[in-house]
Coordinates of C-alpha atoms in Angstrom, one line a residue:
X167 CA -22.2 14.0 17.6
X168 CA -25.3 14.1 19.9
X169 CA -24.6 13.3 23.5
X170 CA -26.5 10.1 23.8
X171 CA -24.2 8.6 20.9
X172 CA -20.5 10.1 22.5
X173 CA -18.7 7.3 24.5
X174 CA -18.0 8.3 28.2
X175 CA -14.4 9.5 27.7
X176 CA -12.1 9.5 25.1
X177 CA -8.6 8.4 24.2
X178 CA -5.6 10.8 24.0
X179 CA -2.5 8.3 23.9
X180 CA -1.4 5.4 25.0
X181 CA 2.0 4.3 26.0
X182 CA 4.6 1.8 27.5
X183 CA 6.7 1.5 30.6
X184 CA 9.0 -1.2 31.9
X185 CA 8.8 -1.3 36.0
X186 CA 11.2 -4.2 38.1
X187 CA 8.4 -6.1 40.6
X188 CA 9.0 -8.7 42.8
X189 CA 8.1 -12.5 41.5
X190 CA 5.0 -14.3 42.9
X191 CA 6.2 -17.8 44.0
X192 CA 4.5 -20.9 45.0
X193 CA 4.5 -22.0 48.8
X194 CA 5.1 -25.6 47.9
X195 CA 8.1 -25.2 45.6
X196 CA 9.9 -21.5 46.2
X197 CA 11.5 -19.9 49.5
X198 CA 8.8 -17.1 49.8
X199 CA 8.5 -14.5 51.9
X200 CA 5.7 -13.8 54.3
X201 CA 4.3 -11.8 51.1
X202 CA 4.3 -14.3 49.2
X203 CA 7.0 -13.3 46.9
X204 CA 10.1 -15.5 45.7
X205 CA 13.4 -15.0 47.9
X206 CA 16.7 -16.1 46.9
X207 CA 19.1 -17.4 49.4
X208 CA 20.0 -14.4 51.1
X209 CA 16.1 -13.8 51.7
X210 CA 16.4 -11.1 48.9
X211 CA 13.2 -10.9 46.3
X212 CA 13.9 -12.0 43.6
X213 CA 12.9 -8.8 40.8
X214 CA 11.6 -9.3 36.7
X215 CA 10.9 -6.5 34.5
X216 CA 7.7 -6.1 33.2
X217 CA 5.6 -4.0 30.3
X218 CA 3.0 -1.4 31.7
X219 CA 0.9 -0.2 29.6
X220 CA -0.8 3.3 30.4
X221 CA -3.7 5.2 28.9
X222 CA -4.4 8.7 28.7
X223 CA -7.9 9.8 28.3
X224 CA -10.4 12.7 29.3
X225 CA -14.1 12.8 29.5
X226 CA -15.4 13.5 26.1
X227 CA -17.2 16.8 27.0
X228 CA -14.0 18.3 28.2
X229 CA -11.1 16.2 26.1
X230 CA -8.7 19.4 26.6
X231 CA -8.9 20.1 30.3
X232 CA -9.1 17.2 32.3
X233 CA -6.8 14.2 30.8
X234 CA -6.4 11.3 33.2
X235 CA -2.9 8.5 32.8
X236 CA -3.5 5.2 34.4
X237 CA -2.5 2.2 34.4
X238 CA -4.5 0.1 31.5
X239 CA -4.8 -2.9 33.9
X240 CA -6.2 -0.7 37.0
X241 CA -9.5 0.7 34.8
X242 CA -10.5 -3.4 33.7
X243 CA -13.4 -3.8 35.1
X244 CA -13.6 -7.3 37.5
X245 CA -15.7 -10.2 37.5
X246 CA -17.9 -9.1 40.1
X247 CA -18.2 -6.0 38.5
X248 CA -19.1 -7.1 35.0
X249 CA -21.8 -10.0 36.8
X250 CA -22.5 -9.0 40.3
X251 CA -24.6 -6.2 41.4
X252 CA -24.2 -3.3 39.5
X253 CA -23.4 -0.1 41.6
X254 CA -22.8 3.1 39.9
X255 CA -19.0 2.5 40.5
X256 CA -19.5 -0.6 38.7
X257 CA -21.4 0.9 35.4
X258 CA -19.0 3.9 35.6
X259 CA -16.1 1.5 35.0
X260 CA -18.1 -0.5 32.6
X261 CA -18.6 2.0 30.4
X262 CA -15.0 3.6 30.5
X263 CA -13.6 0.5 29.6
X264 CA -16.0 0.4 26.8
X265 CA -14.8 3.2 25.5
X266 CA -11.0 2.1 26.1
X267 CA -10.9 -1.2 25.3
X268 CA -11.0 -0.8 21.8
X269 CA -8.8 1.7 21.1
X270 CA -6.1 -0.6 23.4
X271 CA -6.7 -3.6 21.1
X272 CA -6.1 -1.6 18.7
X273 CA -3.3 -0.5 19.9
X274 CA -2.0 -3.3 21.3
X275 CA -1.8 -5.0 17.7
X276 CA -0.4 -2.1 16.1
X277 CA -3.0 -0.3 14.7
X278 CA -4.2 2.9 14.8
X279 CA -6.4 3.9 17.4
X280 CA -10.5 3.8 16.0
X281 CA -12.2 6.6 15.4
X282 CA -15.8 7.1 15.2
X283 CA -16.4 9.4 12.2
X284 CA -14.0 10.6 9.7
X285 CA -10.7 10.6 10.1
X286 CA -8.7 13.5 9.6
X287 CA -6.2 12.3 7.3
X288 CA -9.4 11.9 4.9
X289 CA -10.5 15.9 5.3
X290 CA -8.3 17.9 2.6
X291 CA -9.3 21.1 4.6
X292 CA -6.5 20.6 7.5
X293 CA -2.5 19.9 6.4
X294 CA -0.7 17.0 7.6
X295 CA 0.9 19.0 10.7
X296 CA -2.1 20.5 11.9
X297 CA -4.2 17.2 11.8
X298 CA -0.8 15.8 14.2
X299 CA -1.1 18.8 16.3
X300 CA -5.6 17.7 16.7
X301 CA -4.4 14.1 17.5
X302 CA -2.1 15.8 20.5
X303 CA -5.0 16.7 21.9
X304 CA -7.2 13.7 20.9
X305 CA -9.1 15.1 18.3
X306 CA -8.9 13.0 15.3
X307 CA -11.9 12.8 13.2
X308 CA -13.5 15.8 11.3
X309 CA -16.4 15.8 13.9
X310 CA -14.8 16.4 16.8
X311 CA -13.8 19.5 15.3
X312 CA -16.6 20.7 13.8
X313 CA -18.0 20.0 18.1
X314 CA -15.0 21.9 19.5
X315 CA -16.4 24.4 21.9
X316 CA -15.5 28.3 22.3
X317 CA -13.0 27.4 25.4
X318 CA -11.6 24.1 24.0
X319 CA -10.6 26.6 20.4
X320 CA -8.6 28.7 22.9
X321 CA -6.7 25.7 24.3
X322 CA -5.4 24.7 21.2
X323 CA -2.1 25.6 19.6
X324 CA -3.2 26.1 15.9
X325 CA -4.2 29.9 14.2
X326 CA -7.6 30.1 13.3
X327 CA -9.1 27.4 15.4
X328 CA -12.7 29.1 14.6
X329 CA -12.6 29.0 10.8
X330 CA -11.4 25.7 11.1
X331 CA -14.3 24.5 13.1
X332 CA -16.7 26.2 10.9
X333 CA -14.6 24.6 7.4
X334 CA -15.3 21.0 9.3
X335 CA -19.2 21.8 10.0
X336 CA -19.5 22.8 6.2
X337 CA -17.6 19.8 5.1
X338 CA -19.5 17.2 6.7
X339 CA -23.0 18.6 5.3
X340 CA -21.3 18.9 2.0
X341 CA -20.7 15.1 2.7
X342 CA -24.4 14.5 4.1
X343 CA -25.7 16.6 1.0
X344 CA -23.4 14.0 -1.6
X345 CA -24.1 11.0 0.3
X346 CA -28.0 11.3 0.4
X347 CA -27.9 12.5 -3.5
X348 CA -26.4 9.4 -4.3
X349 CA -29.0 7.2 -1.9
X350 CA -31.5 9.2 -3.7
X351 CA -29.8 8.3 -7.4
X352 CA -29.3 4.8 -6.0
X353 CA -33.2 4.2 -5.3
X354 CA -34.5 5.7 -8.6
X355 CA -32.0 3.4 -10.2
X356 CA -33.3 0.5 -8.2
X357 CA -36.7 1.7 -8.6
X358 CA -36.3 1.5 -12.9
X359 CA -34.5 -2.1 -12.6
X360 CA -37.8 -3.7 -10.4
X361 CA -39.7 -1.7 -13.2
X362 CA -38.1 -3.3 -15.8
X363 CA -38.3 -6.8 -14.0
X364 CA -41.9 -6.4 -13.7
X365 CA -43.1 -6.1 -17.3
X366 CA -40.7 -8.8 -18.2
X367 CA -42.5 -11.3 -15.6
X368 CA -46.0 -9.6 -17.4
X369 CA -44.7 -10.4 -20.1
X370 CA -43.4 -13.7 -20.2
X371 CA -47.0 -14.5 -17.6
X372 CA -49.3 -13.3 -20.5
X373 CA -47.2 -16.0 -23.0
X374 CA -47.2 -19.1 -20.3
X375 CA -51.0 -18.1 -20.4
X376 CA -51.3 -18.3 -24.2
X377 CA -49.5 -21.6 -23.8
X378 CA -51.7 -23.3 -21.2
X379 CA -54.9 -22.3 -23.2
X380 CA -53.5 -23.8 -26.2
X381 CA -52.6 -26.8 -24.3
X382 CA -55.9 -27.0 -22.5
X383 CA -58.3 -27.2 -25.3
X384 CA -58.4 -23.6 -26.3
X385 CA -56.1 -24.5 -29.3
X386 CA -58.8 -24.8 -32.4
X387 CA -60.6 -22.0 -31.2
X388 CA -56.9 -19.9 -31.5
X389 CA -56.8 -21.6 -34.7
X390 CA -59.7 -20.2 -35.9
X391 CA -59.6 -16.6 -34.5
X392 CA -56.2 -16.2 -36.3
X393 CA -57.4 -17.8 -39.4
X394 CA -60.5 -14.8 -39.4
X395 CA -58.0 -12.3 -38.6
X396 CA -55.6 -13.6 -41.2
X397 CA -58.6 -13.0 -44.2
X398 CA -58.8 -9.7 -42.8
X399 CA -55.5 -8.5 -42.4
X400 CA -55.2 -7.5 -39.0
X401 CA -52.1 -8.1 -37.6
X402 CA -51.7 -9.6 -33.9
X403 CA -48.4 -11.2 -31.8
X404 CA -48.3 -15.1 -32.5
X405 CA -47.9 -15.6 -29.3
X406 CA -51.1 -13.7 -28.2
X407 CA -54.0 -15.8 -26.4
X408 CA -57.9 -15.8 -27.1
X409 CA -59.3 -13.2 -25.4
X410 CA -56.7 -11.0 -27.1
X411 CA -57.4 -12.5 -30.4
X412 CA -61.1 -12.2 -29.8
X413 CA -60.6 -8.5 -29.0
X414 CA -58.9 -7.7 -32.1
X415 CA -61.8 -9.3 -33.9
X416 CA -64.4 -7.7 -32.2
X417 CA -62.5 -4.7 -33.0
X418 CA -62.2 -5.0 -36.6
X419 CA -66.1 -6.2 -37.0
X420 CA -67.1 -2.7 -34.8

């Protein structure tokens, strides 16, 4: 994948906590505390358990090295980031949630996280456990192996990392190859069908034309060119106009 297409990092795992956090309460109706937070009658906060979701992701040029776990919430960009001026904080955390965000919807609805390419489980060149042992590493689609670099091969737990890699590379041009064999197949087809269309339309034009000079006054003179061609035996299509007719004439007098 060139460089200009790869998103800014990507996705290793994501996963669930449950933390106990104080309760925000309203001034007008709760006892608060100077915080804020709702107090029971001994002054105590009053504590709910919560989900936390957390992400773990790396930058995509170095997914082995340098994985990151946060806190999904903390990386959403803001309001004033999203529509105010835009800092290179701002479009940093822009486009790392872009790169996030769908792989926690995702996620979040129980589905796999999306790839971008193929998927592993779709590559008959890597067995069930090694594909598990890629996705522990967030590498899940066949060309994200075939871009593994020399020190990201070393980092990873599976023999013959460098075959492998070169097996993915001559997969997917196997796959180019087949796919632009059948666009190819596909266009000569569509090519022959337009063809095809076309002389029916000439066709069924040359016989509206026959029609319309029969209908327009041409109709004794048709009579009479098939009549002479009828004493001399020449055979023409009944539904052929004058000119034609004439033709054949002319052709049988020469």
């Amino acid at each position: 994948m060139a460089d200009d297409q790869r998103p800014l990092v990507r996705v290793i795992r994501f996963h669930q906590t449950f933390e106990r956090v104080p309760v925000k309460g309203d001034e007008l109706r709760d006892e608060v505390d100077a915080r804020g937070f709702k107090v029971d009658e001994k002054g105590k906060r009053i504590m709910e358990s919560v989900e936390v979701d957390w992400v773990t992701y790396a930058p995509s040029h170095a997914p082995l090295t340098a994985a990151t776990t946060d806190r999904v919430r903390h990386l959403k960009p803001t309001e004033d980031m999203i529509h105010g001026e835009q800092s290179e904080k701002s479009k940093f955390m822009r486009a790392r949630w872009d790169a996030i965000e769908p792989a926690y919807d995702a996620w979040k609805s129980g589905h796999e996280i999306p790839t971008h390419g193929m998927p592993l489980a779709h590559w008959p060149g890597v067995s069930a456990p090694a594909a598990e042992e890629l996705r522990r590493y967030g590498i899940r689609t066949v060309e994200e192996v075939r871009d593994l670099t020399d020190g990201q091969l070393d980092k990873i737990r599976l023999p013959n990392m460098r075959d492998l890699r070169k097996a993915a590379k001559t997969f997917l041009d196997n796959v180019s190859t087949a796919d632009a064999a059948n666009r190819e197949a596909e266009r000569d087809s569509e090519i022959a069908a337009l063809k095809a269309a076309l002389a029916e339309q000439q066709e069924q034009f040359a016989a509206a034309m026959a029609l319309l000079e029969e209908k327009s006054g041409g109709k004794s003179e048709i009579d009479d060119l098939r009549a002479q061609l009828d004493a001399k035996g020449v055979k023409y299509h009944h539904k052929a106009g004058i000119d034609t007719l004439r033709a054949l004439l002319a052709e049988e007098a020469a």
